[in-house]
């Protein structure tokens, strides 16, 4: 995994040459959720990534939760949840994604899932502002009637569906829900040592630039350069 380095590395302290990705930011606010007055919202979030990524921070390897926030006069829920993700990696494949699950706390103290969402974390160094559009599953007619009167909506049995693309979820009926904004500052360490160049993200017409994550198209030789330099090939 992250213990493999360039073949020409003769240094004793090889840990100083590992490719590191550090993301610091904040899960800011949410708005547009279909809930009643007096109900609060909180977010469970976790990171999904490939096997080549080794977490160096606790937040990057476990599920986390914000506090319960109630809407202000503008119907905005403010969380200001700090984010701190840190990894070492020997491959840029399966770039980390943030998985979100929005819960509500009603006036009777009951908890219920409101919506789900996911977003690819930025691949370029610097400051980034992201907006995540969430969605909620649509159930059968009797389930929708139950949700209308009792407030408990259908939930996902397998959270892996959140990470699937639109083409893989075409059979799965959903409805749009609220949005969540977050800010992320990305620091890349030792990428130049492994001859990986990161440039501003430019999306192509085919959409292939988003296959791994935002900005991955700006990494010249990203899919093979790092593997060759560390000794995977």
Coordinates of N, CA and C in Angstrom, one line a residue:
X1 N 0.8 -1.2 0.0 CA 0.0 0.0 0.0 C 0.9 1.3 0.0
X2 N 0.8 2.1 1.1 CA 1.5 3.3 1.1 C 3.0 3.2 1.5
X3 N 3.5 1.9 1.6 CA 4.9 1.7 2.0 C 5.7 1.5 0.7
X4 N 5.2 1.6 -0.5 CA 5.9 1.4 -1.7 C 6.4 2.8 -2.2
X5 N 7.6 2.8 -2.7 CA 8.1 4.1 -3.1 C 8.9 4.0 -4.5
X6 N 9.4 5.1 -4.9 CA 10.2 5.0 -6.1 C 11.4 4.1 -6.0
X7 N 11.6 3.4 -7.1 CA 12.7 2.4 -7.1 C 14.1 3.1 -6.8
X8 N 14.2 4.3 -7.2 CA 15.5 5.0 -7.1 C 15.7 5.7 -5.8
X9 N 14.7 5.5 -4.8 CA 14.8 6.2 -3.5 C 15.8 5.5 -2.6
X10 N 16.9 6.2 -2.3 CA 17.9 5.6 -1.5 C 17.9 6.1 0.0
X11 N 17.0 7.0 0.3 CA 17.0 7.6 1.6 C 16.5 6.6 2.6
X12 N 17.0 6.9 3.8 CA 16.6 6.0 5.0 C 15.2 6.4 5.5
X13 N 14.9 7.6 5.4 CA 13.5 8.1 5.9 C 12.6 8.1 4.8
X14 N 12.0 7.0 4.4 CA 11.2 7.0 3.2 C 9.8 7.5 3.4
X15 N 9.4 7.6 4.7 CA 8.1 8.2 5.0 C 8.0 9.6 4.5
X16 N 9.1 10.3 4.4 CA 9.0 11.7 4.0 C 8.7 11.8 2.5
X17 N 8.7 10.7 1.8 CA 8.4 10.8 0.3 C 7.0 10.3 0.0
X18 N 6.2 9.9 0.9 CA 4.9 9.4 0.6 C 4.0 10.5 0.1
X19 N 3.2 10.1 -0.9 CA 2.2 11.1 -1.4 C 1.1 11.3 -0.4
X20 N 0.9 12.5 0.1 CA -0.1 12.8 1.1 C -1.2 13.7 0.6
X21 N -2.4 13.5 1.0 CA -3.5 14.4 0.7 C -4.1 14.8 2.0
X22 N -4.2 16.1 2.3 CA -4.7 16.7 3.5 C -5.9 17.7 3.2
X23 N -7.0 17.4 3.7 CA -8.2 18.3 3.4 C -8.8 18.8 4.7
X24 N -8.8 20.1 4.8 CA -9.4 20.8 6.0 C -10.5 21.7 5.5
X25 N -11.6 21.7 6.2 CA -12.7 22.5 5.8 C -13.9 22.5 6.8
X26 N -15.0 22.7 6.3 CA -16.2 22.9 7.1 C -17.5 22.5 6.3
X27 N -18.3 21.7 7.0 CA -19.6 21.4 6.5 C -20.5 22.5 7.0
X28 N -20.9 23.4 6.1 CA -21.4 24.7 6.5 C -22.9 24.7 6.8
X29 N -23.8 24.7 5.8 CA -25.2 24.9 6.0 C -26.0 23.9 5.1
X30 N -27.3 23.8 5.3 CA -28.2 23.1 4.5 C -29.5 23.9 4.4
X31 N -30.1 23.7 3.2 CA -31.4 24.4 3.0 C -32.3 23.7 2.0
X32 N -33.6 24.0 2.0 CA -34.5 23.4 1.0 C -35.0 22.0 1.4
X33 N -34.9 21.6 2.6 CA -35.4 20.3 3.0 C -36.9 20.4 3.4
X34 N -37.6 19.3 3.0 CA -39.0 19.3 3.2 C -39.3 18.7 4.6
X35 N -39.3 19.6 5.6 CA -39.6 19.3 7.0 C -40.6 20.3 7.6
X36 N -41.1 20.0 8.7 CA -42.1 20.9 9.3 C -41.4 21.8 10.3
X37 N -42.1 22.9 10.7 CA -41.5 23.8 11.6 C -41.2 23.2 12.9
X38 N -40.1 23.5 13.5 CA -39.8 23.0 14.8 C -39.0 21.7 14.7
X39 N -38.7 21.2 13.5 CA -37.9 20.0 13.4 C -36.5 20.3 13.1
X40 N -35.5 19.6 13.7 CA -34.1 19.9 13.5 C -33.5 18.9 12.6
X41 N -32.3 19.2 12.0 CA -31.6 18.4 11.1 C -30.2 18.2 11.6
X42 N -29.7 17.0 11.4 CA -28.2 16.7 11.5 C -27.8 15.8 10.4
X43 N -26.5 15.8 10.2 CA -25.9 15.0 9.1 C -24.9 14.0 9.6
X44 N -25.1 12.8 9.1 CA -24.0 11.8 9.3 C -23.2 11.7 8.0
X45 N -21.9 11.7 8.1 CA -21.0 11.7 7.0 C -19.8 10.8 7.1
X46 N -19.4 10.2 6.0 CA -18.3 9.3 6.0 C -17.5 9.4 4.7
X47 N -16.3 8.9 4.6 CA -15.5 8.9 3.4 C -15.4 7.5 2.8
X48 N -15.6 7.5 1.5 CA -15.5 6.2 0.8 C -14.3 6.4 -0.2
X49 N -13.4 5.5 -0.2 CA -12.2 5.5 -1.1 C -11.7 4.1 -1.4
X50 N -10.7 4.1 -2.2 CA -10.1 2.8 -2.6 C -9.2 2.2 -1.6
X51 N -8.7 1.0 -1.8 CA -7.9 0.3 -0.9 C -6.5 0.9 -0.8
X52 N -6.1 1.7 -1.8 CA -4.7 2.2 -1.8 C -4.6 3.5 -0.9
X53 N -5.7 3.9 -0.2 CA -5.7 5.0 0.6 C -5.6 4.6 2.1
X54 N -4.6 5.2 2.8 CA -4.4 4.9 4.2 C -4.7 6.1 5.0
X55 N -5.8 6.1 5.9 CA -6.2 7.2 6.7 C -5.2 7.5 7.8
X56 N -4.9 8.8 8.0 CA -4.0 9.3 9.1 C -4.8 10.1 10.1
X57 N -6.0 10.3 9.8 CA -6.9 11.1 10.8 C -8.1 10.2 11.1
X58 N -8.6 10.4 12.3 CA -9.7 9.6 12.8 C -11.0 9.9 12.0
X59 N -11.2 11.1 11.6 CA -12.3 11.5 10.9 C -12.4 10.9 9.5
X60 N -11.2 10.6 8.9 CA -11.1 10.0 7.6 C -11.5 8.5 7.5
X61 N -11.5 7.9 8.7 CA -11.7 6.4 8.7 C -13.0 6.0 9.5
X62 N -13.8 6.9 9.9 CA -15.0 6.6 10.7 C -16.2 7.5 10.3
X63 N -17.4 7.0 10.7 CA -18.6 7.8 10.4 C -18.7 8.9 11.5
X64 N -19.0 10.1 11.0 CA -19.1 11.3 11.9 C -20.5 11.9 11.9
X65 N -20.8 12.8 12.8 CA -22.1 13.4 12.9 C -22.0 14.8 13.3
X66 N -22.9 15.7 12.7 CA -22.9 17.1 13.2 C -23.9 17.2 14.3
X67 N -24.0 18.4 14.9 CA -25.0 18.6 15.9 C -26.4 18.8 15.2
X68 N -27.4 18.8 16.0 CA -28.8 19.0 15.5 C -29.0 20.5 15.3
X69 N -29.3 21.0 14.1 CA -29.5 22.4 13.9 C -30.9 22.7 13.5
X70 N -31.5 23.8 14.0 CA -32.8 24.2 13.7 C -32.8 25.4 12.7
X71 N -33.8 25.5 11.9 CA -33.8 26.5 10.8 C -33.9 27.9 11.4
X72 N -33.2 28.8 10.7 CA -33.2 30.2 11.1 C -34.4 30.9 10.4
X73 N -34.4 32.2 10.4 CA -35.5 32.9 9.7 C -35.5 32.7 8.2
X74 N -34.3 32.4 7.6 CA -34.2 32.1 6.2 C -34.4 30.7 5.8
X75 N -34.8 29.9 6.8 CA -35.0 28.4 6.6 C -33.7 27.7 6.2
X76 N -32.6 28.2 6.9 CA -31.3 27.6 6.7 C -30.8 26.9 7.9
X77 N -30.3 25.7 7.8 CA -29.8 25.0 9.0 C -28.3 25.2 9.0
X78 N -27.7 25.7 10.1 CA -26.3 26.0 10.2 C -25.6 25.0 11.1
X79 N -24.6 24.3 10.5 CA -23.9 23.3 11.3 C -22.5 23.7 11.6
X80 N -21.8 24.3 10.6 CA -20.4 24.7 10.8 C -19.5 23.5 11.4
X81 N -19.7 22.3 10.8 CA -19.0 21.2 11.3 C -17.6 21.1 10.7
X82 N -16.5 21.2 11.6 CA -15.2 21.1 11.1 C -14.9 19.8 10.3
X83 N -14.1 19.8 9.3 CA -13.7 18.6 8.5 C -12.2 18.6 8.5
X84 N -11.7 17.4 8.7 CA -10.2 17.2 8.8 C -9.9 15.8 8.3
X85 N -9.5 15.6 7.0 CA -9.2 14.3 6.4 C -7.7 14.3 6.0
X86 N -7.1 13.2 6.3 CA -5.6 13.1 6.0 C -5.3 11.7 5.5
X87 N -4.7 11.5 4.4 CA -4.3 10.2 3.9 C -2.9 10.2 3.3
X88 N -2.4 9.0 3.2 CA -1.2 8.7 2.3 C -1.7 7.7 1.3
X89 N -1.2 7.8 0.1 CA -1.7 6.9 -1.0 C -0.6 6.6 -1.9
X90 N -0.8 5.5 -2.6 CA 0.1 5.1 -3.7 C -0.6 5.0 -5.0
X91 N -1.9 5.5 -5.1 CA -2.6 5.4 -6.3 C -3.7 6.5 -6.3
X92 N -4.0 7.1 -7.4 CA -5.0 8.1 -7.5 C -6.4 7.6 -7.9
X93 N -6.5 6.3 -8.1 CA -7.7 5.7 -8.5 C -8.7 5.7 -7.3
X94 N -10.0 5.7 -7.5 CA -11.0 5.7 -6.5 C -10.7 6.8 -5.5
X95 N -10.7 8.0 -6.0 CA -10.4 9.2 -5.2 C -11.5 9.4 -4.2
X96 N -11.2 9.9 -3.0 CA -12.2 9.9 -1.9 C -13.5 10.7 -2.2
X97 N -14.6 10.1 -1.8 CA -15.9 10.7 -1.9 C -16.5 10.9 -0.5
X98 N -17.3 12.0 -0.4 CA -18.0 12.2 0.9 C -19.4 11.8 0.8
X99 N -19.8 10.8 1.7 CA -21.2 10.3 1.7 C -21.9 11.0 2.8
X100 N -23.1 11.5 2.5 CA -23.9 12.2 3.4 C -25.3 11.6 3.6
X101 N -25.7 11.6 4.9 CA -27.0 11.1 5.2 C -27.7 12.1 6.2
X102 N -28.8 12.7 5.7 CA -29.4 13.8 6.5 C -30.6 13.2 7.3
X103 N -30.5 13.4 8.6 CA -31.6 13.0 9.5 C -32.3 14.2 10.1
X104 N -33.6 13.9 10.5 CA -34.4 14.9 11.2 C -34.8 14.5 12.6
X105 N -34.9 15.4 13.5 CA -35.4 15.2 14.8 C -36.7 15.9 14.9
X106 N -37.8 15.2 15.1 CA -39.1 15.9 15.1 C -39.5 16.3 16.5
X107 N -40.6 16.9 16.7 CA -41.0 17.5 18.0 C -41.3 16.5 19.0
X108 N -41.5 15.2 18.6 CA -41.7 14.1 19.5 C -40.5 13.3 19.9
X109 N -39.3 13.8 19.4 CA -38.1 13.2 19.7 C -37.7 12.0 18.8
X110 N -38.5 11.8 17.7 CA -38.3 10.7 16.8 C -37.2 11.1 15.7
X111 N -36.4 10.1 15.3 CA -35.4 10.3 14.3 C -35.9 9.6 13.0
X112 N -35.6 10.3 11.9 CA -36.0 9.7 10.6 C -35.1 10.3 9.5
X113 N -34.7 9.4 8.5 CA -33.9 9.9 7.5 C -34.6 10.8 6.5
X114 N -34.0 11.9 6.1 CA -34.6 12.8 5.2 C -34.1 12.7 3.8
X115 N -32.8 12.5 3.6 CA -32.3 12.4 2.3 C -30.8 11.9 2.3
X116 N -30.3 11.6 1.1 CA -28.9 11.1 1.0 C -28.2 12.0 -0.1
X117 N -26.9 11.9 0.0 CA -26.1 12.6 -1.0 C -24.7 12.2 -1.0
X118 N -24.0 12.5 -2.1 CA -22.5 12.2 -2.2 C -21.9 13.2 -3.1
X119 N -20.6 13.4 -2.9 CA -19.8 14.3 -3.7 C -18.3 13.9 -3.7
X120 N -17.7 14.0 -4.9 CA -16.3 13.7 -5.0 C -15.5 14.9 -4.4
X121 N -14.5 14.6 -3.6 CA -13.7 15.7 -3.0 C -12.7 16.2 -4.0
X122 N -12.3 17.5 -3.9 CA -11.5 18.1 -4.9 C -10.1 17.4 -5.0
X123 N -9.6 17.4 -6.2 CA -8.3 16.8 -6.5 C -7.2 17.8 -6.7
X124 N -7.5 19.1 -6.6 CA -6.4 20.1 -6.8 C -6.2 20.9 -5.5
X125 N -5.0 21.3 -5.3 CA -4.7 22.1 -4.1 C -5.4 23.5 -4.1
X126 N -5.7 24.0 -2.9 CA -6.4 25.3 -2.9 C -7.7 25.2 -2.2
X127 N -8.4 26.3 -2.3 CA -9.7 26.5 -1.6 C -10.8 26.1 -2.6
X128 N -11.8 25.3 -2.1 CA -12.9 24.9 -2.9 C -14.2 25.0 -2.1
X129 N -15.3 25.4 -2.8 CA -16.6 25.5 -2.3 C -17.5 24.6 -3.1
X130 N -18.1 23.7 -2.3 CA -18.9 22.6 -3.0 C -20.4 22.7 -2.5
X131 N -21.3 22.3 -3.4 CA -22.7 22.2 -3.1 C -23.2 20.8 -3.4
X132 N -23.8 20.1 -2.5 CA -24.2 18.8 -2.7 C -25.8 18.8 -2.8
X133 N -26.3 18.3 -3.9 CA -27.7 18.1 -4.0 C -28.1 16.7 -3.5
X134 N -29.0 16.7 -2.5 CA -29.4 15.4 -1.9 C -30.7 14.9 -2.5
X135 N -31.0 13.7 -2.3 CA -32.3 13.1 -2.8 C -32.8 12.1 -1.8
X136 N -34.1 11.8 -2.0 CA -34.7 10.8 -1.1 C -35.4 9.7 -1.9
X137 N -35.4 8.5 -1.4 CA -36.0 7.4 -2.2 C -37.5 7.6 -2.2
X138 N -38.1 7.1 -3.3 CA -39.6 7.1 -3.4 C -40.1 5.7 -3.2
X139 N -41.0 5.5 -2.3 CA -41.5 4.2 -2.1 C -42.8 3.8 -2.9
X140 N -43.4 2.7 -2.6 CA -44.6 2.3 -3.2 C -45.7 3.2 -2.8
X141 N -46.9 3.1 -3.4 CA -48.0 4.0 -3.1 C -48.4 4.0 -1.6
X142 N -48.5 2.8 -1.0 CA -48.8 2.7 0.4 C -47.8 3.2 1.3
X143 N -46.5 3.1 0.8 CA -45.4 3.7 1.6 C -45.4 5.2 1.6
X144 N -45.7 5.8 0.4 CA -45.8 7.2 0.3 C -47.0 7.7 1.1
X145 N -48.1 7.0 1.2 CA -49.2 7.4 2.0 C -48.9 7.4 3.5
X146 N -48.2 6.4 3.9 CA -47.7 6.2 5.3 C -46.8 7.4 5.6
X147 N -45.9 7.8 4.7 CA -45.0 8.9 4.9 C -45.7 10.2 5.0
X148 N -46.8 10.4 4.2 CA -47.5 11.6 4.3 C -48.2 11.8 5.6
X149 N -48.7 10.7 6.2 CA -49.5 10.9 7.4 C -48.7 10.7 8.7
X150 N -47.7 9.8 8.6 CA -46.9 9.5 9.8 C -45.5 10.1 9.8
X151 N -45.0 10.6 8.6 CA -43.8 11.3 8.5 C -42.5 10.4 8.4
X152 N -42.7 9.1 8.3 CA -41.5 8.2 8.2 C -41.4 7.8 6.8
X153 N -40.3 8.2 6.1 CA -40.1 7.9 4.7 C -39.3 6.6 4.5
X154 N -39.4 6.0 3.3 CA -38.6 4.8 3.0 C -37.1 5.1 3.1
X155 N -36.4 4.1 3.6 CA -34.9 4.3 3.8 C -34.2 3.3 3.0
X156 N -32.9 3.6 2.7 CA -32.1 2.6 1.9 C -31.6 1.5 2.8
X157 N -31.7 0.3 2.3 CA -31.2 -0.9 3.1 C -29.7 -1.0 2.9
X158 N -29.2 -0.5 1.7 CA -27.7 -0.6 1.4 C -27.3 0.8 1.1
X159 N -26.4 1.3 1.9 CA -25.9 2.7 1.7 C -25.0 2.8 0.5
X160 N -24.5 1.6 0.0 CA -23.6 1.7 -1.2 C -24.3 2.3 -2.4
X161 N -25.7 2.2 -2.4 CA -26.4 2.8 -3.5 C -26.2 4.3 -3.6
X162 N -25.8 5.0 -2.5 CA -25.6 6.4 -2.6 C -24.4 6.7 -3.5
X163 N -23.4 5.8 -3.5 CA -22.2 6.1 -4.3 C -22.3 5.7 -5.8
X164 N -23.4 5.1 -6.1 CA -23.6 4.7 -7.5 C -23.9 5.9 -8.4
X165 N -23.5 5.8 -9.7 CA -23.8 6.9 -10.6 C -25.2 6.9 -11.1
X166 N -25.6 7.9 -11.8 CA -27.0 8.0 -12.2 C -27.4 6.9 -13.1
X167 N -26.5 6.4 -14.0 CA -26.8 5.3 -14.9 C -27.1 4.0 -14.1
X168 N -26.4 3.8 -13.0 CA -26.6 2.6 -12.2 C -27.8 2.7 -11.3
X169 N -28.3 4.0 -11.1 CA -29.5 4.1 -10.3 C -30.8 4.5 -11.1
X170 N -30.7 4.2 -12.4 CA -31.9 4.6 -13.2 C -33.1 3.8 -12.9
X171 N -33.0 2.6 -12.3 CA -34.1 1.8 -11.9 C -34.7 2.2 -10.6
X172 N -34.0 3.1 -9.9 CA -34.3 3.4 -8.5 C -35.0 4.8 -8.5
X173 N -36.4 4.9 -8.2 CA -37.1 6.1 -8.2 C -36.7 7.0 -7.0
X174 N -36.4 8.3 -7.2 CA -36.0 9.2 -6.2 C -36.7 10.5 -6.4
X175 N -36.7 11.4 -5.4 CA -37.2 12.7 -5.4 C -36.1 13.7 -4.9
X176 N -35.9 14.8 -5.5 CA -34.9 15.8 -5.1 C -35.3 16.3 -3.7
X177 N -34.2 16.6 -3.0 CA -34.4 17.2 -1.6 C -33.6 18.4 -1.5
X178 N -33.1 18.7 -0.3 CA -32.4 19.9 0.0 C -30.9 19.9 -0.5
X179 N -30.2 21.0 -0.2 CA -28.8 21.1 -0.6 C -27.9 21.4 0.6
X180 N -26.7 21.0 0.5 CA -25.7 21.2 1.6 C -24.5 21.8 1.0
X181 N -24.0 22.8 1.6 CA -22.8 23.5 1.1 C -21.6 23.2 2.1
X182 N -20.4 23.0 1.5 CA -19.2 22.8 2.3 C -18.0 23.5 1.7
X183 N -17.1 23.8 2.5 CA -15.8 24.4 2.0 C -14.7 23.4 2.3
X184 N -13.7 23.3 1.4 CA -12.6 22.4 1.6 C -11.3 23.1 1.1
X185 N -10.3 23.0 1.9 CA -8.9 23.5 1.5 C -8.0 22.3 1.4
X186 N -7.5 22.1 0.2 CA -6.7 20.9 -0.1 C -5.2 21.2 -0.1
X187 N -4.4 20.3 0.6 CA -3.0 20.4 0.6 C -2.4 19.1 0.0
X188 N -1.6 19.1 -1.0 CA -1.0 17.9 -1.6 C 0.5 18.0 -1.3
X189 N 1.0 16.9 -0.8 CA 2.4 16.8 -0.4 C 3.1 15.7 -1.1
X190 N 4.3 16.0 -1.6 CA 5.2 15.0 -2.3 C 4.6 14.6 -3.7
X191 N 3.6 15.3 -4.2 CA 3.1 14.9 -5.5 C 4.2 15.3 -6.6
X192 N 4.9 16.4 -6.4 CA 6.0 16.7 -7.4 C 7.1 15.7 -7.3
X193 N 7.4 15.2 -6.2 CA 8.4 14.1 -6.0 C 8.1 12.9 -6.9
X194 N 6.8 12.6 -7.0 CA 6.4 11.4 -7.8 C 6.0 11.9 -9.2
X195 N 6.5 13.1 -9.6 CA 6.3 13.6 -11.0 C 4.8 13.7 -11.3
X196 N 4.0 14.0 -10.4 CA 2.6 14.3 -10.6 C 2.3 15.8 -10.6
X197 N 1.8 16.3 -11.8 CA 1.6 17.7 -11.9 C 0.1 17.9 -11.8
X198 N -0.3 18.8 -10.9 CA -1.7 19.2 -10.7 C -2.0 20.6 -11.2
X199 N -3.0 20.7 -12.1 CA -3.4 21.9 -12.7 C -4.9 22.2 -12.5
X200 N -5.4 23.4 -12.8 CA -6.8 23.6 -12.7 C -7.6 22.7 -13.5
X201 N -8.8 22.3 -12.9 CA -9.7 21.3 -13.5 C -10.4 21.9 -14.7
X202 N -10.4 21.2 -15.8 CA -11.1 21.5 -17.0 C -12.0 20.3 -17.4
X203 N -13.2 20.5 -17.4 CA -14.1 19.4 -17.8 C -14.3 19.3 -19.3
X204 N -14.2 18.0 -19.8 CA -14.3 17.8 -21.2 C -15.8 17.5 -21.6
X205 N -16.1 17.5 -22.8 CA -17.5 17.3 -23.3 C -18.0 15.9 -23.0
X206 N -17.1 14.9 -23.0 CA -17.5 13.6 -22.8 C -17.9 13.3 -21.3
X207 N -17.4 14.1 -20.4 CA -17.7 13.9 -19.0 C -16.7 13.0 -18.3
X208 N -15.7 12.5 -19.1 CA -14.8 11.5 -18.5 C -13.9 12.2 -17.4
X209 N -13.8 13.5 -17.4 CA -13.0 14.2 -16.4 C -13.5 13.9 -15.0
X210 N -14.8 13.6 -14.9 CA -15.3 13.4 -13.6 C -15.3 11.9 -13.1
X211 N -14.6 11.1 -13.9 CA -14.6 9.7 -13.6 C -14.0 9.4 -12.2
X212 N -13.0 10.1 -11.8 CA -12.4 9.9 -10.5 C -12.7 11.0 -9.5
X213 N -12.8 12.2 -9.9 CA -13.2 13.3 -9.0 C -12.9 14.6 -9.6
X214 N -13.4 15.7 -9.0 CA -13.2 17.0 -9.5 C -11.7 17.4 -9.6
X215 N -11.2 17.8 -10.8 CA -9.8 18.2 -10.9 C -8.9 17.1 -11.3
X216 N -9.4 15.8 -11.4 CA -8.5 14.7 -11.7 C -8.0 14.8 -13.1
X217 N -8.7 15.5 -14.0 CA -8.2 15.7 -15.4 C -7.0 16.6 -15.4
X218 N -6.8 17.4 -14.4 CA -5.6 18.2 -14.4 C -4.4 17.6 -13.9
X219 N -4.4 16.3 -13.6 CA -3.3 15.6 -13.1 C -2.6 14.8 -14.3
X220 N -1.6 15.3 -14.8 CA -0.9 14.7 -16.0 C -0.3 13.4 -15.6
X221 N -0.8 12.3 -16.3 CA -0.3 11.0 -16.0 C -0.8 10.5 -14.6
X222 N -1.9 11.0 -14.1 CA -2.3 10.7 -12.8 C -2.6 9.2 -12.5
X223 N -3.1 8.5 -13.5 CA -3.5 7.1 -13.2 C -2.4 6.2 -13.3
X224 N -1.3 6.5 -14.0 CA -0.2 5.6 -14.1 C 1.1 6.2 -13.6
X225 N 1.2 7.5 -13.6 CA 2.5 8.1 -13.2 C 2.9 7.8 -11.8
X226 N 1.9 7.9 -10.9 CA 2.2 7.7 -9.5 C 2.5 6.2 -9.3
X227 N 1.8 5.3 -9.9 CA 2.0 3.9 -9.7 C 3.4 3.5 -10.2
X228 N 3.9 4.1 -11.4 CA 5.2 3.8 -11.9 C 6.3 4.3 -11.0
X229 N 6.1 5.5 -10.5 CA 7.1 6.1 -9.7 C 7.3 5.5 -8.4
X230 N 6.2 4.9 -7.8 CA 6.3 4.3 -6.5 C 6.7 2.8 -6.7
X231 N 6.5 2.2 -7.8 CA 7.0 0.9 -8.1 C 5.9 -0.1 -8.2
X232 N 4.7 0.3 -8.6 CA 3.6 -0.6 -8.8 C 3.8 -1.3 -10.1
X233 N 4.5 -0.8 -11.1 CA 4.7 -1.4 -12.4 C 6.1 -1.6 -12.7

